PDB file of C-alpha atoms in Angstrom:
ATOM      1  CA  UNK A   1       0.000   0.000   0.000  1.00  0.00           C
ATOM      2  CA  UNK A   2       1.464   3.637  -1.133  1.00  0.00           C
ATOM      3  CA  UNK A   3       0.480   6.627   0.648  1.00  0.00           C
ATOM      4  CA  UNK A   4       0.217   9.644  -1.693  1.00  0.00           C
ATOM      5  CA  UNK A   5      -0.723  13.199  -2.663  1.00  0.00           C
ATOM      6  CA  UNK A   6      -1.941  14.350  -5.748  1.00  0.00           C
ATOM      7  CA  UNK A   7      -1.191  17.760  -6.773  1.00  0.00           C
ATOM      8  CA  UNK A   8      -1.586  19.723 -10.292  1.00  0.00           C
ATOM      9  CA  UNK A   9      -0.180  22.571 -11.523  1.00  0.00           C
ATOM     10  CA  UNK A  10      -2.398  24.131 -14.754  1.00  0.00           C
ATOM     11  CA  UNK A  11      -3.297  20.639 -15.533  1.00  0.00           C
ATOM     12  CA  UNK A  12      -0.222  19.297 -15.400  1.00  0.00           C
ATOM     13  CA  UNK A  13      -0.432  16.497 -12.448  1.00  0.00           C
ATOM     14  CA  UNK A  14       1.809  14.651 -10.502  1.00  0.00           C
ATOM     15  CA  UNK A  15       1.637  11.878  -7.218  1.00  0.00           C
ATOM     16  CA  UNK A  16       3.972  12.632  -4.548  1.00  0.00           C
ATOM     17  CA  UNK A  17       5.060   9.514  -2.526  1.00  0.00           C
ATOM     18  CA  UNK A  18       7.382  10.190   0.409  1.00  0.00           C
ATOM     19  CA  UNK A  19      10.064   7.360   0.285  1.00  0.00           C
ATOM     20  CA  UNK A  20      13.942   6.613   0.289  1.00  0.00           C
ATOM     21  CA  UNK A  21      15.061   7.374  -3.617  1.00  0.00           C
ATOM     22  CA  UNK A  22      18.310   4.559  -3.184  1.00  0.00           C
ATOM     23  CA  UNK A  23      15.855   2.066  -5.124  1.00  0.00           C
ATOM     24  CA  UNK A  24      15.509   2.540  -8.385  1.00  0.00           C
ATOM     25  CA  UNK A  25      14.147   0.141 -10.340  1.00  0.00           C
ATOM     26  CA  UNK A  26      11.426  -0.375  -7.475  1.00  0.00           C
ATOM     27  CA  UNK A  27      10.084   3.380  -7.816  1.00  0.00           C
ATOM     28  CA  UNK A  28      10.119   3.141 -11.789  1.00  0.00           C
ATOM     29  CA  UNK A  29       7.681   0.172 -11.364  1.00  0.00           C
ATOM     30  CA  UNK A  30       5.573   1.849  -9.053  1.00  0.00           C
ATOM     31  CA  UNK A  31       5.522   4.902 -10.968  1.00  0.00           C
ATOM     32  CA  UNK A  32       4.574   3.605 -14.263  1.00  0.00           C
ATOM     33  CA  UNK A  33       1.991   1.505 -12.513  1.00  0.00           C
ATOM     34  CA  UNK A  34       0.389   4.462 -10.259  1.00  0.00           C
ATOM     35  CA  UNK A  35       0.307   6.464 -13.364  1.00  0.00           C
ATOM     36  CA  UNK A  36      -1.478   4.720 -15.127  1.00  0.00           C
ATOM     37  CA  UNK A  37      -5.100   6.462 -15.546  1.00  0.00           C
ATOM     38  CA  UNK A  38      -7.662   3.614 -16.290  1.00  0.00           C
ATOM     39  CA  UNK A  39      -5.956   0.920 -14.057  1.00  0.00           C
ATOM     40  CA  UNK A  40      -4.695   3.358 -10.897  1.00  0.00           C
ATOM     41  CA  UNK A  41      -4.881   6.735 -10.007  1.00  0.00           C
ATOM     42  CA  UNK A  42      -3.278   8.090 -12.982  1.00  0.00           C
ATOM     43  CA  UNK A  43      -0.722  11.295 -13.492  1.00  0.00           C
ATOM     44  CA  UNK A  44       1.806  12.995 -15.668  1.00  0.00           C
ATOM     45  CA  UNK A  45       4.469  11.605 -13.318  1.00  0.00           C
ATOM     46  CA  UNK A  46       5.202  10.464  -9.686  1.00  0.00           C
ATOM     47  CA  UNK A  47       7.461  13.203  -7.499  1.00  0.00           C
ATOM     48  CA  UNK A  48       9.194  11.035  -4.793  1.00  0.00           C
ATOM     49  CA  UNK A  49      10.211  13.065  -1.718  1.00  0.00           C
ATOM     50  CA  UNK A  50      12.415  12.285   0.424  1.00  0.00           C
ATOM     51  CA  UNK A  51      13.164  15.237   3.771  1.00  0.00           C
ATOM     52  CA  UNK A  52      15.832  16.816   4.472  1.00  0.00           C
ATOM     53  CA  UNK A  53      14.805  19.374   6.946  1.00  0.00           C
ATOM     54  CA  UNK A  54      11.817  21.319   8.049  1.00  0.00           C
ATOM     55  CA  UNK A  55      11.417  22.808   5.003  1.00  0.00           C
ATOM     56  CA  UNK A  56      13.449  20.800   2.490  1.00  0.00           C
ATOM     57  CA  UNK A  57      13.634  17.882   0.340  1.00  0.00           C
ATOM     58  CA  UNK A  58      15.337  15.810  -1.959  1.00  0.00           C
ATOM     59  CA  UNK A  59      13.061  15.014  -5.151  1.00  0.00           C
ATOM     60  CA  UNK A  60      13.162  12.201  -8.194  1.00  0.00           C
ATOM     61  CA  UNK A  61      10.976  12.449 -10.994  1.00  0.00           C
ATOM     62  CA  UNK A  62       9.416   9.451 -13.007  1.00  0.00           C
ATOM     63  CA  UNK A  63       7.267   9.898 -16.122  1.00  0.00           C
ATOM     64  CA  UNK A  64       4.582   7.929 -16.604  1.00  0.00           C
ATOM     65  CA  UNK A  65       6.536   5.572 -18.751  1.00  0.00           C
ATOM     66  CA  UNK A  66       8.851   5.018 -15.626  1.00  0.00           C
ATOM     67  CA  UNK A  67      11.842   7.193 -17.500  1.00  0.00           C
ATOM     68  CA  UNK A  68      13.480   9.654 -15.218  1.00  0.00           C
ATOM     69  CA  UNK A  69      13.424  13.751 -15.272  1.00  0.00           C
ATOM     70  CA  UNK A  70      16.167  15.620 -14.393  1.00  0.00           C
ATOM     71  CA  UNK A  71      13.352  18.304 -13.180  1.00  0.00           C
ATOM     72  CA  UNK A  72       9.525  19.466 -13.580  1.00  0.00           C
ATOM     73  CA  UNK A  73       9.426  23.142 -12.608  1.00  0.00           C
ATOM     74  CA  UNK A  74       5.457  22.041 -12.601  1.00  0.00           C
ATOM     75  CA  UNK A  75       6.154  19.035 -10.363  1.00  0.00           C
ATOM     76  CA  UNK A  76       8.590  21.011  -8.498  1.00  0.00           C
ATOM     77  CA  UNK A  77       6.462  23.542  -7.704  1.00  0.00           C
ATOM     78  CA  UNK A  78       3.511  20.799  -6.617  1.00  0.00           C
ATOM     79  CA  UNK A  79       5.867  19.185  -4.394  1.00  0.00           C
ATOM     80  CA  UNK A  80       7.009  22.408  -2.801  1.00  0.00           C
ATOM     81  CA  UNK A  81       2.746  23.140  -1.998  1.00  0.00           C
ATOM     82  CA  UNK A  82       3.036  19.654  -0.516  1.00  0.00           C
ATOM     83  CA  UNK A  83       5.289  20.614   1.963  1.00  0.00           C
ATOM     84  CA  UNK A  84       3.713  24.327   2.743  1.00  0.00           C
ATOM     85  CA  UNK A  85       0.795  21.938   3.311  1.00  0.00           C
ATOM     86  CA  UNK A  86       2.297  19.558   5.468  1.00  0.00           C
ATOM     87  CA  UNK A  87       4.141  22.291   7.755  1.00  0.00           C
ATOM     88  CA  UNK A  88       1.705  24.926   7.718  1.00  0.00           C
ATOM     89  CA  UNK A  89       3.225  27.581   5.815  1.00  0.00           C
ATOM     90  CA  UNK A  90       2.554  31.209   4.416  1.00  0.00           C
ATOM     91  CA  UNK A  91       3.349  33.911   1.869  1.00  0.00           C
ATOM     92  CA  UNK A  92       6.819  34.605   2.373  1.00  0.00           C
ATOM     93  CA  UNK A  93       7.518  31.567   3.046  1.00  0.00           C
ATOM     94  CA  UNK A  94      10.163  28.890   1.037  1.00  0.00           C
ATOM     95  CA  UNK A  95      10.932  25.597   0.535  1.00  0.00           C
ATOM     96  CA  UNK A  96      13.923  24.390  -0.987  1.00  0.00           C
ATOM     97  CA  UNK A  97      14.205  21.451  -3.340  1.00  0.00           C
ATOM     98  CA  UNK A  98      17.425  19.624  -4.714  1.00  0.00           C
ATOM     99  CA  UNK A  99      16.442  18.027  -7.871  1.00  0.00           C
ATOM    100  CA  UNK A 100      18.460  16.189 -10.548  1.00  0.00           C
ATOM    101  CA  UNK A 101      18.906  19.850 -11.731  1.00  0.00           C
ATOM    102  CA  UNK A 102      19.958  21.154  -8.716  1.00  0.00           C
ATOM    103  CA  UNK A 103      18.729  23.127  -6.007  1.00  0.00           C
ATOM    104  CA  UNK A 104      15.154  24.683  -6.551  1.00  0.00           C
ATOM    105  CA  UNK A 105      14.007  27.295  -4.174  1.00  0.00           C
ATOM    106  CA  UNK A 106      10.227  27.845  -4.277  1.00  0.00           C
ATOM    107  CA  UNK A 107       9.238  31.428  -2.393  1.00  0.00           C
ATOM    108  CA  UNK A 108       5.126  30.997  -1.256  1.00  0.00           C
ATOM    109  CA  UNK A 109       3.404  34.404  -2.804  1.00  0.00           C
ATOM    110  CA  UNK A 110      -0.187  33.300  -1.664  1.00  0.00           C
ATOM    111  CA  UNK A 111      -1.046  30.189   0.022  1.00  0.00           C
ATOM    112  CA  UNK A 112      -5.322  29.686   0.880  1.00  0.00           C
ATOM    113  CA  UNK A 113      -5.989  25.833   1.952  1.00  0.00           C
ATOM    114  CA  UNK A 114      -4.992  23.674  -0.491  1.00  0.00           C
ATOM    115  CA  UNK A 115      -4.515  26.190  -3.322  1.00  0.00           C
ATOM    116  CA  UNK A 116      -0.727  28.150  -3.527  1.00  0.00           C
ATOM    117  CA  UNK A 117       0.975  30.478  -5.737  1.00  0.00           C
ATOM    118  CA  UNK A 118       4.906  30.008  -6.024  1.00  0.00           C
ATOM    119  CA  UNK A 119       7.803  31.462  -7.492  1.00  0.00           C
ATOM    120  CA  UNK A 120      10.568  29.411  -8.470  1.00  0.00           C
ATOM    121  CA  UNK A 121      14.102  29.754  -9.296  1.00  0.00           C
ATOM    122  CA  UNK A 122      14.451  27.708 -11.872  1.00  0.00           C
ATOM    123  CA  UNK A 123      18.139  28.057 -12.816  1.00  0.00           C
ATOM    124  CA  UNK A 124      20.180  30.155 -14.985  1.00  0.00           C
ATOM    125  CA  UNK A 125      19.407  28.983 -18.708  1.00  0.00           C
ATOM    126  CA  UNK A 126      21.459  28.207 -22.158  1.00  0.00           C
ATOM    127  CA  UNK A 127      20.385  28.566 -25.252  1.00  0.00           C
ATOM    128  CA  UNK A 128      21.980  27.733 -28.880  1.00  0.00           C
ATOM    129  CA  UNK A 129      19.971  27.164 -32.352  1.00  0.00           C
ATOM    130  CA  UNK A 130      19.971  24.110 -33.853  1.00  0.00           C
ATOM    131  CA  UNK A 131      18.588  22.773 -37.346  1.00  0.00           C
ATOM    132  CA  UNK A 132      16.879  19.047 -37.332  1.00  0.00           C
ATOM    133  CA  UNK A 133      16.378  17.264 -40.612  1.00  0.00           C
ATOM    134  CA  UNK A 134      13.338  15.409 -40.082  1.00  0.00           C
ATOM    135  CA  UNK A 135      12.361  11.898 -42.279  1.00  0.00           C
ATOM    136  CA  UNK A 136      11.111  13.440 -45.370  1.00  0.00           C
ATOM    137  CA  UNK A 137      13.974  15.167 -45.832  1.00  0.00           C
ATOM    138  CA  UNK A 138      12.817  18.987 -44.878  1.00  0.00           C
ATOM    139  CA  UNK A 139      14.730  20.954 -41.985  1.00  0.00           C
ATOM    140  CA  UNK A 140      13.198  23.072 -39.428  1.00  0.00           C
ATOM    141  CA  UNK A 141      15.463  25.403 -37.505  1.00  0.00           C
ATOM    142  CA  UNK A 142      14.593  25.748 -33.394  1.00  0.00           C
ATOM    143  CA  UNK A 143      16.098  26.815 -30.712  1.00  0.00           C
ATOM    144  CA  UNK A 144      17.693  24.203 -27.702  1.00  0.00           C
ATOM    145  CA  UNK A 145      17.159  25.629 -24.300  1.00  0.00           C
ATOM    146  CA  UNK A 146      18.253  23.959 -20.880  1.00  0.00           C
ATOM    147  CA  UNK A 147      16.374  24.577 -18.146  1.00  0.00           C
ATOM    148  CA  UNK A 148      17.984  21.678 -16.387  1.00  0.00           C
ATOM    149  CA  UNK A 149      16.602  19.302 -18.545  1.00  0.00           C
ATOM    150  CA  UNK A 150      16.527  19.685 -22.553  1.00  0.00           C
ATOM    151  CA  UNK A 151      14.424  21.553 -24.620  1.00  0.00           C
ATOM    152  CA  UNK A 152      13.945  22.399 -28.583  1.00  0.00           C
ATOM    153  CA  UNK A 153      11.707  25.734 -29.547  1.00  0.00           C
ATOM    154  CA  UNK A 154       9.689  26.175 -32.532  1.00  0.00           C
ATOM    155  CA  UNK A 155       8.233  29.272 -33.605  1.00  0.00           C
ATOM    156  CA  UNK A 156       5.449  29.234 -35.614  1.00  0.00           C
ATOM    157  CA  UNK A 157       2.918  31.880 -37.563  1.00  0.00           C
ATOM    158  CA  UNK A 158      -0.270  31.184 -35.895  1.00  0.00           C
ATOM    159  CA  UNK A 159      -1.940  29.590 -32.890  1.00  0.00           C
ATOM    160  CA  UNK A 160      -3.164  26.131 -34.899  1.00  0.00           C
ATOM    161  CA  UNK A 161       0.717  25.549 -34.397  1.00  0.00           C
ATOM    162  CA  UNK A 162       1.092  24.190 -37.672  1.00  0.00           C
ATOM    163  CA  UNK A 163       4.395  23.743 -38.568  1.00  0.00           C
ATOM    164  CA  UNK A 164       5.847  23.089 -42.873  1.00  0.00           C
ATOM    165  CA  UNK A 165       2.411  21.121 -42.846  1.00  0.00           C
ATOM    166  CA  UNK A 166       2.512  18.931 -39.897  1.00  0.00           C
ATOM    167  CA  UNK A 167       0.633  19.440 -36.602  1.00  0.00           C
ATOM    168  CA  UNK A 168       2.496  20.147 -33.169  1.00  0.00           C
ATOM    169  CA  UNK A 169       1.749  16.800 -32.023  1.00  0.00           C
ATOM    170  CA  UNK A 170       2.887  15.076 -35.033  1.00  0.00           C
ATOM    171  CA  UNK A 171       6.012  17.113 -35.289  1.00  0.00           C
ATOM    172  CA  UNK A 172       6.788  17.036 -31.731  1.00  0.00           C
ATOM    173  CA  UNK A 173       6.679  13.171 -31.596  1.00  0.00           C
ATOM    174  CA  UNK A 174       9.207  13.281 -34.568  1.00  0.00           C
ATOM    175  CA  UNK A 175      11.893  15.564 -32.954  1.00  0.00           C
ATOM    176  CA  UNK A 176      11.415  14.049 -29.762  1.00  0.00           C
ATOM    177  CA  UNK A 177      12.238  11.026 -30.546  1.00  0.00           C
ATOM    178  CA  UNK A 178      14.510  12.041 -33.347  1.00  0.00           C
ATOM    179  CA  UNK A 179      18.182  10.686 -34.068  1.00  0.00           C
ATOM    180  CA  UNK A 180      19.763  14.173 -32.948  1.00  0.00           C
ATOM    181  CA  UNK A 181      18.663  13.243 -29.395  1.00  0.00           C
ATOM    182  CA  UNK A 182      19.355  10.231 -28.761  1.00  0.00           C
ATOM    183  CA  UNK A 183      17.964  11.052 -24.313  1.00  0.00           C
ATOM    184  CA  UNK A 184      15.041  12.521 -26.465  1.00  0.00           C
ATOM    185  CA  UNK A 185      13.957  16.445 -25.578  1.00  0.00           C
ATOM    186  CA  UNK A 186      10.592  18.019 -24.741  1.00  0.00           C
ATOM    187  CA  UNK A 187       9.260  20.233 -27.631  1.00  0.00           C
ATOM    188  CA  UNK A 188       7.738  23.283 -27.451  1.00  0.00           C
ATOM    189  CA  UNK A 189       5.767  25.410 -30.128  1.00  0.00           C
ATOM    190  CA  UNK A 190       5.143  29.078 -29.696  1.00  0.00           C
ATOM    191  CA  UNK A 191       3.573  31.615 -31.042  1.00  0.00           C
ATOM    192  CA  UNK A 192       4.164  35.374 -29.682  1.00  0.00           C
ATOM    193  CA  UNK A 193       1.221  37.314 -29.458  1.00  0.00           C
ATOM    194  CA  UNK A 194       3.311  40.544 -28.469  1.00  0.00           C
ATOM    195  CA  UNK A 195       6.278  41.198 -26.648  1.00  0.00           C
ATOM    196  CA  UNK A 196       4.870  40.953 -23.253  1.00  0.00           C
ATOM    197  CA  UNK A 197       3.170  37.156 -24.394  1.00  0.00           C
ATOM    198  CA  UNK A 198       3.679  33.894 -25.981  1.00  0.00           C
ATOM    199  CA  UNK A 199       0.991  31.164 -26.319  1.00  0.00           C
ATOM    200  CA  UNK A 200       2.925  27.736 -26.347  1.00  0.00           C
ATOM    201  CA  UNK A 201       2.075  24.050 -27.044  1.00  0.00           C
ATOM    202  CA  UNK A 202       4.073  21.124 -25.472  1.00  0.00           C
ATOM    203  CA  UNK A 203       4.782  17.286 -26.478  1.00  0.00           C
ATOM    204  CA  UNK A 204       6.715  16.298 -23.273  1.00  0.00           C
ATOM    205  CA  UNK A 205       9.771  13.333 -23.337  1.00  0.00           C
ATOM    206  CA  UNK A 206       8.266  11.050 -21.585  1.00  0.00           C
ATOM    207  CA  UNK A 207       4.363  11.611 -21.315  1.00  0.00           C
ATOM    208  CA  UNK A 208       3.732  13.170 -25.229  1.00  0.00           C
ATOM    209  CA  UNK A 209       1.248  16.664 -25.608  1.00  0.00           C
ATOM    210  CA  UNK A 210       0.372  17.188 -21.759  1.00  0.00           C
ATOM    211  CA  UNK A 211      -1.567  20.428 -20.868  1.00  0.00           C
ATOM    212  CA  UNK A 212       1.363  22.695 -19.280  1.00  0.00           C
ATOM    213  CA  UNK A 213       5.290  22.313 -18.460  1.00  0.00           C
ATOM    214  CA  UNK A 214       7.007  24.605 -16.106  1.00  0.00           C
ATOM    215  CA  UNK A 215       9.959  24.137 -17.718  1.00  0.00           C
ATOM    216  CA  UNK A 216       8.684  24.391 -20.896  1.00  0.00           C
ATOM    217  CA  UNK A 217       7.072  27.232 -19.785  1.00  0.00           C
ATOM    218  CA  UNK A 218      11.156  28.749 -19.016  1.00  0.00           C
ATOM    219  CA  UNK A 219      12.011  27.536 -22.171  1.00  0.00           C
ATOM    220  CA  UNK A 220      10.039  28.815 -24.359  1.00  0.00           C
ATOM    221  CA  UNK A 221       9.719  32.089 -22.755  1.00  0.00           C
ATOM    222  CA  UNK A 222      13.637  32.411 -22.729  1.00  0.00           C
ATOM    223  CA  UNK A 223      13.818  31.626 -26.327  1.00  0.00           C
ATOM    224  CA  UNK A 224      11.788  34.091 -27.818  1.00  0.00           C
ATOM    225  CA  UNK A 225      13.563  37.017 -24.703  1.00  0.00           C
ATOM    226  CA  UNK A 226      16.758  36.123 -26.900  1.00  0.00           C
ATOM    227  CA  UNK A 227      15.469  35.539 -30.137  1.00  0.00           C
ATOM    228  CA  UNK A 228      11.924  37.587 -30.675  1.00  0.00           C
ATOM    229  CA  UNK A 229      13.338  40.402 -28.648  1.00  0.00           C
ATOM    230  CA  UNK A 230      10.523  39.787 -25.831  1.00  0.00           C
ATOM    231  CA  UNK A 231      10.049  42.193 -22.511  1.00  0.00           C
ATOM    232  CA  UNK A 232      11.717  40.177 -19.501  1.00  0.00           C
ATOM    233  CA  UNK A 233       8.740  39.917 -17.781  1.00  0.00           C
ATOM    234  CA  UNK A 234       6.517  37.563 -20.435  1.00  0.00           C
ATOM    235  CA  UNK A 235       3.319  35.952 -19.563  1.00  0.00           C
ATOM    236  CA  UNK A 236       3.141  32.683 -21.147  1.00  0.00           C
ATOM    237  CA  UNK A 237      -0.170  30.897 -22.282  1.00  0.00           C
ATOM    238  CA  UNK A 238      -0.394  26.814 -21.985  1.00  0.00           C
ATOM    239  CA  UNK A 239      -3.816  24.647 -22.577  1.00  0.00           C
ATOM    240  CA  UNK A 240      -3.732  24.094 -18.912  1.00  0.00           C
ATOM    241  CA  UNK A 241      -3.730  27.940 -17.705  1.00  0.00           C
ATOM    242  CA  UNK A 242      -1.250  30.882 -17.698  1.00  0.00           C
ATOM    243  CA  UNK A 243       2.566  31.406 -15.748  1.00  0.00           C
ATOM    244  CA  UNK A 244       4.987  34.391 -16.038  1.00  0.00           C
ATOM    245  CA  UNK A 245       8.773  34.035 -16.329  1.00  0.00           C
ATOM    246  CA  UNK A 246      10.978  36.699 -15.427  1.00  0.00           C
ATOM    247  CA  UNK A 247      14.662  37.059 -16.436  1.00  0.00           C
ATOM    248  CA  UNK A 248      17.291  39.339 -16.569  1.00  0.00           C
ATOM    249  CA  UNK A 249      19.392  37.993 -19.216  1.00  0.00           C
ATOM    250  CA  UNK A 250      22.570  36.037 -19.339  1.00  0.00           C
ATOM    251  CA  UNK A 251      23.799  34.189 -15.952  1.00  0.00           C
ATOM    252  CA  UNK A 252      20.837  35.256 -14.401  1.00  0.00           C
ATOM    253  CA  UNK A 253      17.886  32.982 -12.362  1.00  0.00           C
ATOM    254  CA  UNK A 254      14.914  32.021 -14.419  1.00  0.00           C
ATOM    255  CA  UNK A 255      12.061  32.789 -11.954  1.00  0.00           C
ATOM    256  CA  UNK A 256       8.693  31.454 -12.408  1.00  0.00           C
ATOM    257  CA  UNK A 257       5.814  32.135 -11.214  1.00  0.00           C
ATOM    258  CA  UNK A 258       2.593  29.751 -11.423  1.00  0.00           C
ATOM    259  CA  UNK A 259       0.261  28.206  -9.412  1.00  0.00           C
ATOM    260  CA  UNK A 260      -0.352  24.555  -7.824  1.00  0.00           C
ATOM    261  CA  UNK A 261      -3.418  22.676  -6.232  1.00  0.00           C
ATOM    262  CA  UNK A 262      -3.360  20.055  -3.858  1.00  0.00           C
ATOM    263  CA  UNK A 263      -5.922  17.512  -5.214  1.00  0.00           C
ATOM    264  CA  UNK A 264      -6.479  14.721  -2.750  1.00  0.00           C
ATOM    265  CA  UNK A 265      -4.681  12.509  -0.460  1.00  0.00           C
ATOM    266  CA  UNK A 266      -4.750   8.582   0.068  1.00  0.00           C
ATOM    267  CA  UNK A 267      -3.454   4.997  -0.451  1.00  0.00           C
ATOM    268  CA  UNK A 268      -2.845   3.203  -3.464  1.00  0.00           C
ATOM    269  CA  UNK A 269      -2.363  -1.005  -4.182  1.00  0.00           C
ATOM    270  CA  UNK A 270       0.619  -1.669  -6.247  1.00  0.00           C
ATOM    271  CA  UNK A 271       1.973  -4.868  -6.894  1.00  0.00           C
TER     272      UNK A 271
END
């Protein structure tokens, strides 16, 4: 019997099962078996926490097919409204993560019940163009951002986020799982509505189109800051609901801001 919260963050959702991380193999079952939706309770991904202090944590990632994350600035930010829960906290407020990524500080800007609105740090980012040369033979030319884990940006003309005739979901299977990557990388596709917004859409390594990624959400807005000439404050629109990034520019913090529900608590059977 698992214990577990459930916790979403713009539709993006995530179980978070305190337990050691030493055991591998054990959590990947359990995680692509919780996940599942018709058979379990179903998420995105599984968080595994284990404390470190009051108000800290260590924190593993599996997908939903029982691959590992280096980070989910959505799951991050779930986890870190987990503990506020747990230990009572308020605006003002942190918790502090390590990741795969590194350390993660989340900074409580409203907490009422079981609804919370974080900023992150979510790391200082990279960015470098790239060109892919898909199976047909035609290129398309994006932009790979690290947030911690690996991105590749699209720009496109128009929010059906068509792309040289193919739709974001059919495209973004392609590159994810494309030769060039041989880990695979989340793709994004955005389209900037002005330079204060982006709308994006996301097929994420590891789950496929989900509804919002908070590092996607850093990605993309960091890719169109450098190459779109967007304001550093940008308010970035996913299926699942809206998140500002803020950044100063190079060797600076990404900071996002978003927010995360706690859903429910309760036991689960795995096998």
């Amino acid at each position: 019997m698992i214990h577990f919260a459930k916790a979403h963050a713009c539709g993006n959702d995530f179980l978070i099962v305190e337990s050691p991380l030493h055991d591998t193999e054990k959590l990947r079952a359990q995680a692509i078996q919780l996940c599942s939706r018709n058979t379990s309770v179903g998420a995105d991904g599984v968080e595994y926490l284990e404390m470190t202090g009051e108000r800290s944590g260590r924190i593993r990632l599996f997908n939903a097919d029982g691959s590992i994350a280096e980070i989910s600035g959505n799951g991050t930010r779930c986890v870190a409204a987990y503990v506020a829960h747990k230990k009572h906290l308020a605006a003002a407020d942190t918790v502090m993560l390590q990741t795969d990524a590194g350390e993660r500080t989340s900074h409580i800007v409203n907490a009422e019940g079981h609804h919370f609105q974080m900023k992150a740090e979510m790391g200082v980012p990279t960015v470098q163009d790239q060109t892919v040369k898909l199976e047909d033979g035609s290129i398309v030319h994006g932009v790979n951002v690290s947030t911690g884990n690996p991105h590749f940006v699209l720009f496109v003309n128009d929010e059906s986020f068509t792309l040289q005739g193919k739709s974001w979901q059919e495209l973004g299977r392609e590159i994810c799982f494309h030769r060039d990557f041989p880990e695979q990388t989340n793709v994004e596709f955005v389209h900037q509505r002005s330079d204060r917004e982006i709308a994006i859409r996301i097929f994420e390594r590891g789950v496929g189109p989900t509804s919002s990624s908070g590092t996607g959400t850093c990605a993309t807005a960091t890719a169109t800051m450098v190459k779109r000439a967007a304001a550093a404050h940008l308010l970035v629109h996913a299926p699942g609901g809206a998140q500002t990034v803020d950044w100063q520019g190079d060797g600076t913090q990404l900071l996002l801001t978003g927010p995360a529900e706690l859903i429910a608590y309760g036991e689960a059977f795995v096998d």
